[in-house]
Tab-separated table of C-alpha atoms and ligand atoms in Angstrom:
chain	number	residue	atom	x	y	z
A	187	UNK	CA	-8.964	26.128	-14.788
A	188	UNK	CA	-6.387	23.599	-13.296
A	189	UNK	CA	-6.528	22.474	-9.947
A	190	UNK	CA	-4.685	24.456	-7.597
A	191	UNK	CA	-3.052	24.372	-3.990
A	192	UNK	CA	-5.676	24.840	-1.334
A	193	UNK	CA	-8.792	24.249	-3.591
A	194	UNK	CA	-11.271	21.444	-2.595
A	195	UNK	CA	-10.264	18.087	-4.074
A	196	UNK	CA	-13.500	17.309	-6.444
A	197	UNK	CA	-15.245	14.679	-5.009
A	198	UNK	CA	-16.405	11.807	-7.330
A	199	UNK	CA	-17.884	8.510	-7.697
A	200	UNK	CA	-16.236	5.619	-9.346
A	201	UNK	CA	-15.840	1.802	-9.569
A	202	UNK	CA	-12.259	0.506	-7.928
A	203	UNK	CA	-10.742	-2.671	-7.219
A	204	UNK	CA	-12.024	-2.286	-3.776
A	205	UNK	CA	-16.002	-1.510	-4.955
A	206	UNK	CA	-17.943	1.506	-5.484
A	207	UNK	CA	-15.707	4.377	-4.317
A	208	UNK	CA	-17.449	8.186	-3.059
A	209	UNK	CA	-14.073	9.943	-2.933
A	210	UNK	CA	-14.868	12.823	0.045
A	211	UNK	CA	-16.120	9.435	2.167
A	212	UNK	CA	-13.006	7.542	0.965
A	213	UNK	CA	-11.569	10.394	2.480
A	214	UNK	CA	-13.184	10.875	5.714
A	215	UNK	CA	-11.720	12.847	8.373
A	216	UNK	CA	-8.119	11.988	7.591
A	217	UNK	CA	-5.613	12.277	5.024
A	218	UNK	CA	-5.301	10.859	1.210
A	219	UNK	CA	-2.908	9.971	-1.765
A	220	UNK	CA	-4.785	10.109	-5.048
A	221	UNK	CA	-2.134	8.963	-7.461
A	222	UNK	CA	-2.155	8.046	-11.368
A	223	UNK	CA	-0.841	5.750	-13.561
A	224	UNK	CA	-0.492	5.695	-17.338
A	225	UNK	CA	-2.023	2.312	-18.554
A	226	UNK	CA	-2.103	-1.408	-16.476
A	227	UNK	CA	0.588	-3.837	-17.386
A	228	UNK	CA	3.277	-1.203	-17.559
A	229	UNK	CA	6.485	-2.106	-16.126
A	230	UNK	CA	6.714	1.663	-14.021
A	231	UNK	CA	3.927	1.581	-12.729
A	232	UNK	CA	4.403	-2.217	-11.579
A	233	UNK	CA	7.363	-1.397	-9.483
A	234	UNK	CA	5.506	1.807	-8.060
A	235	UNK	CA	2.008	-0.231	-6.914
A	236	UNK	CA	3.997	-2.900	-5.049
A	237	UNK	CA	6.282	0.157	-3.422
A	238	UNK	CA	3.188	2.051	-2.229
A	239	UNK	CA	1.365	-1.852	-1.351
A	240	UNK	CA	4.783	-1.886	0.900
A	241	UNK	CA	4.392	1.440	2.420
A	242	UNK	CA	0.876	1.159	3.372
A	243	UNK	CA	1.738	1.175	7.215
A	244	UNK	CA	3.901	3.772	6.868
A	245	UNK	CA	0.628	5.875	5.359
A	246	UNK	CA	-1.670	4.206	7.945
A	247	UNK	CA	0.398	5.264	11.230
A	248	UNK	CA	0.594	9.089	9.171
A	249	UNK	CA	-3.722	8.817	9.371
A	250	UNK	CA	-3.086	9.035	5.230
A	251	UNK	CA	-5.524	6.344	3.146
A	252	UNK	CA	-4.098	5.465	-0.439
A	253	UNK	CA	-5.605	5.670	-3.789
A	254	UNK	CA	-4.086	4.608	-7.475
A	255	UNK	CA	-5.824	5.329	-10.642
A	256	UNK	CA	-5.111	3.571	-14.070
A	257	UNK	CA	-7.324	4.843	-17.378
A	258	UNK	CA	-8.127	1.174	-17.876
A	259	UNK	CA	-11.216	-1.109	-16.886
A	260	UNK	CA	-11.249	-2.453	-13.225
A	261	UNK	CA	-11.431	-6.182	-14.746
A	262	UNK	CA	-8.098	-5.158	-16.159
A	263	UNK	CA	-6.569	-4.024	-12.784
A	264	UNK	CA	-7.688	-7.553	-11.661
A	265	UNK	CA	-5.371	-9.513	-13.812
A	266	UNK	CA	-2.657	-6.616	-13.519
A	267	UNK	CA	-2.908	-7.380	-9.266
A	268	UNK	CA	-1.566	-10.835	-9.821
A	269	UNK	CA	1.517	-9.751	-11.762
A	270	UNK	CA	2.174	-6.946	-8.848
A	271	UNK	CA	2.550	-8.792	-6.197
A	272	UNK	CA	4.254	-11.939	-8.279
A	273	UNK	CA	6.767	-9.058	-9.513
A	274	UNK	CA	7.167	-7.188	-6.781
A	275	UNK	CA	6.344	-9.170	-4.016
A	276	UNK	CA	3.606	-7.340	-2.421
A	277	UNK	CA	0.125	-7.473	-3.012
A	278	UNK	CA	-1.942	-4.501	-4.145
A	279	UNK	CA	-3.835	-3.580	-0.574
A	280	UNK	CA	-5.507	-0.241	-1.550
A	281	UNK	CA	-8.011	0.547	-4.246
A	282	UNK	CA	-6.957	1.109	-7.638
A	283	UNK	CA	-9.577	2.757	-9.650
A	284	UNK	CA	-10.465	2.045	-13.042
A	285	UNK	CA	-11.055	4.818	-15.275
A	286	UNK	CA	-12.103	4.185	-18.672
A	287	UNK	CA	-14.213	6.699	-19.899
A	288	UNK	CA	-11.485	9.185	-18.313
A	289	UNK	CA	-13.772	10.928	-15.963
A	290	UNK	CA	-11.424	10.983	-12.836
A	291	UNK	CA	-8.630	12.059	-14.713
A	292	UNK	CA	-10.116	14.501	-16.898
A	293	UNK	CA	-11.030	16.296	-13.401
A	294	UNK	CA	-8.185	16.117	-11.752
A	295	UNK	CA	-5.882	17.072	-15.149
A	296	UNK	CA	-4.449	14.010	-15.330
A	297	UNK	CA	-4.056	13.711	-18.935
A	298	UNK	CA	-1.535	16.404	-20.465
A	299	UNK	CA	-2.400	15.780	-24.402
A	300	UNK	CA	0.912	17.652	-25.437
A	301	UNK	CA	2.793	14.602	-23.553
A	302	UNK	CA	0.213	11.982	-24.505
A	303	UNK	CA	-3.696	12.345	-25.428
A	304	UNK	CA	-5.174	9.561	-23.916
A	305	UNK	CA	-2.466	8.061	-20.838
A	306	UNK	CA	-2.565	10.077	-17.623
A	307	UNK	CA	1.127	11.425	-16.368
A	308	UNK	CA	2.018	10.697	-12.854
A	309	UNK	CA	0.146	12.975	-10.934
A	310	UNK	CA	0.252	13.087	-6.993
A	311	UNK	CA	-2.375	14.867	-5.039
A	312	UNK	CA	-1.809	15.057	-1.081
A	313	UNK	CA	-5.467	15.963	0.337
A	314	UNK	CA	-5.859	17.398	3.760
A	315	UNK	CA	-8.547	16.265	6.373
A	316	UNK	CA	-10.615	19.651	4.916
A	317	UNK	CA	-10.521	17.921	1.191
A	318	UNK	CA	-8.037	20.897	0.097
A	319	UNK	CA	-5.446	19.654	-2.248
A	320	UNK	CA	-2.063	20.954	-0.063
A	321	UNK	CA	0.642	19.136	-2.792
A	322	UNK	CA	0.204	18.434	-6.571
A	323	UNK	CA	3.073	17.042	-8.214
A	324	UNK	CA	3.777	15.766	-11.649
A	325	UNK	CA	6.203	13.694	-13.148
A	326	UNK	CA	6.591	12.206	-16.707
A	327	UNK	CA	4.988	8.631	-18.054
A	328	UNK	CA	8.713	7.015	-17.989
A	329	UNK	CA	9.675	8.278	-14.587
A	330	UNK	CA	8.701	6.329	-11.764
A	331	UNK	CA	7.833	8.537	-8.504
A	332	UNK	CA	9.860	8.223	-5.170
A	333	UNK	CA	7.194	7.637	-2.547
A	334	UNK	CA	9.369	8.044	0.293
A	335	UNK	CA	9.589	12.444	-0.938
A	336	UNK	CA	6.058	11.986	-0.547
A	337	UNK	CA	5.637	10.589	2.889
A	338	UNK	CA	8.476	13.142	3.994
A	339	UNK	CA	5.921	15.829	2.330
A	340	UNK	CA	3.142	14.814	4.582
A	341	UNK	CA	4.994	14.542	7.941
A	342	UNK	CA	5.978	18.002	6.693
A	343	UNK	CA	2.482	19.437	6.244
A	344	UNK	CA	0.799	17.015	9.342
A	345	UNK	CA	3.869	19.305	11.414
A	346	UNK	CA	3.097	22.677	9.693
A	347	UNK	CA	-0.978	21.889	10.640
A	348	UNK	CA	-0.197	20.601	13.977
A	349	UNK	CA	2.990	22.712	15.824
A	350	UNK	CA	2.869	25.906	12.999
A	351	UNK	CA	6.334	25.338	11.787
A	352	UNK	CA	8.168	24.426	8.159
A	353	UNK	CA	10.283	22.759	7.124
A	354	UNK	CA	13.585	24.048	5.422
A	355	UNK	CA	15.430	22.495	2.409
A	356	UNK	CA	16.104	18.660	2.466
A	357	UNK	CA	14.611	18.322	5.555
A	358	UNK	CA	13.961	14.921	7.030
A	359	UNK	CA	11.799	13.168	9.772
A	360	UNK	CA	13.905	14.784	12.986
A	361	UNK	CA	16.256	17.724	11.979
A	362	UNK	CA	15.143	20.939	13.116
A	363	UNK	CA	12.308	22.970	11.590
A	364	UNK	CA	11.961	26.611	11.141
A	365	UNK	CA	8.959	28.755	12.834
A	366	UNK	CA	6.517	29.705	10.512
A	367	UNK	CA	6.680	33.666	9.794
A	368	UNK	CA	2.921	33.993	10.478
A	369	UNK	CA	3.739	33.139	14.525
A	370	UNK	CA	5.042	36.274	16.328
A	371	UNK	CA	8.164	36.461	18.662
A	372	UNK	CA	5.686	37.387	21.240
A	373	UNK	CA	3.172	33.954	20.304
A	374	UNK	CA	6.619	31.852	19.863
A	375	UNK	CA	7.554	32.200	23.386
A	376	UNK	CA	4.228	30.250	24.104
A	377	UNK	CA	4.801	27.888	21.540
A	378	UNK	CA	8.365	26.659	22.268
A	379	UNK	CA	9.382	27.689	26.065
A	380	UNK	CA	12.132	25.802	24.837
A	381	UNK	CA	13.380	28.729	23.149
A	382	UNK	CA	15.069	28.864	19.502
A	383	UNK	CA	17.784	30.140	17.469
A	384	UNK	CA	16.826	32.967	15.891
A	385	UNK	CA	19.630	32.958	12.829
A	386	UNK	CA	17.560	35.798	11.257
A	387	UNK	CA	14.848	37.937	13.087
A	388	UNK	CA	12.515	36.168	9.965
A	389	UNK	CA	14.838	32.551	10.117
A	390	UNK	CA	13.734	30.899	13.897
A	391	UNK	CA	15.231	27.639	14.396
A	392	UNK	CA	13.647	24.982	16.799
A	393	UNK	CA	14.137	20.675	17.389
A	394	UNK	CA	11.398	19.381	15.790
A	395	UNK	CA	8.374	19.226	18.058
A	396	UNK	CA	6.727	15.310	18.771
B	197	LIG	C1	5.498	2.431	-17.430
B	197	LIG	O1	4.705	2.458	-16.511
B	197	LIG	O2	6.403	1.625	-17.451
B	197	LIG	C2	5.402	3.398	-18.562
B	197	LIG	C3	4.156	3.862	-18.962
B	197	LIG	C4	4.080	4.739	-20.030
B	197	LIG	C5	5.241	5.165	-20.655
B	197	LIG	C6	6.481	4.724	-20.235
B	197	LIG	C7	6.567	3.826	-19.173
């Protein structure tokens, strides 16, 4: 069965441009990215590697380590490295596993044979300090990913774990959030002394806690 919200992220074992990786250590007690890539020396995936090589301190000061997998042999994502960060100006700081017998993405569905049998799409995983998997999203081969949605998904998620509220549509880092449902009025008034706006008994608007 496909992977699903809240289900463990498999762990695995696997060779990376950074060495020998166990996954659920790579991990630790913070936050991951797993993220794939069709093939090396593709020019989408270029652009994204030196975008997310760029962002790295935005994903360190979030607690979130990075992780890129490409279907093709680590000696390949070697060569591919000097092209990123000639191209794109940044140099690939984050491991970038290699994945040749497909054993990485055949766990984590990465390969979606009616769209192409052997290239992985562009799958995103965000995984949780617990190892569950709290976003999957997918986008086709020719479609490069916006990685900025994806750090506005985690400050999401790191707010809904930390202060038990959600955010509402287009929401970015700042703009007010919504109290979860699952808090009562009675638990609220603990919460946020500040108070809210209660738009809706079920629709409780509050500035978005620090
Ligand atoms: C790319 O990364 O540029 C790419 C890979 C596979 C299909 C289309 C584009």
């Amino acid at each position: 069965m496909a992977l699903q919200l809240g289900d463990i992220a498999p762990d695995f074992e696997s060779d990376s441009t950074e060495g020998r990786i166990k996954f659920h250590d790579f991990i630790g007690n913070g936050w991951a990215v797993l993220f794939s890539h069709p093939k090396d020396f593709t020019p989408v995936c270029t652009t994204e590697l030196g975008e997310v090589a760029r962002l790295k301190p935005e994903f360190e000061r979030r607690g979130v380590k990075v992780i890129g997998l490409s279907v093709d042999p680590v000696t390949d994502h070697r060569r591919w490295a000097a092209d990123i960060e000639e191209t794109q100006g940044a140099a690939l700081n984050f491991p970038l596993l290699g994945d040749p017998e497909r054993k990485v993405s055949s766990l984590y569905d990465m390969i979606h044979p009616n769209a192409n049998d052997t290239l992985t799409v562009r799958s995103v995983f965000i995984i949780g300090p617990d190892k569950k998997i709290k976003l999957i999203i997918t986008y086709p081969a020719s479609t490069g990913r916006n990685f900025d949605e994806v750090l506005r998904v985690i400050d999401s998620l790191q707010l809904t774990a930390k202060y038990q509220v959600a955010t509402p549509v287009n929401w970015q880092r700042g703009d007010d959030v919504i109290i979860v449902p699952a808090v009562s009025d009675e638990d609220a008034k603990k919460k946020f002394p500040q108070g809210w706006k209660a738009v809706k008994p079920y629709l409780r608007i509050v500035k978005q806690p620090q």
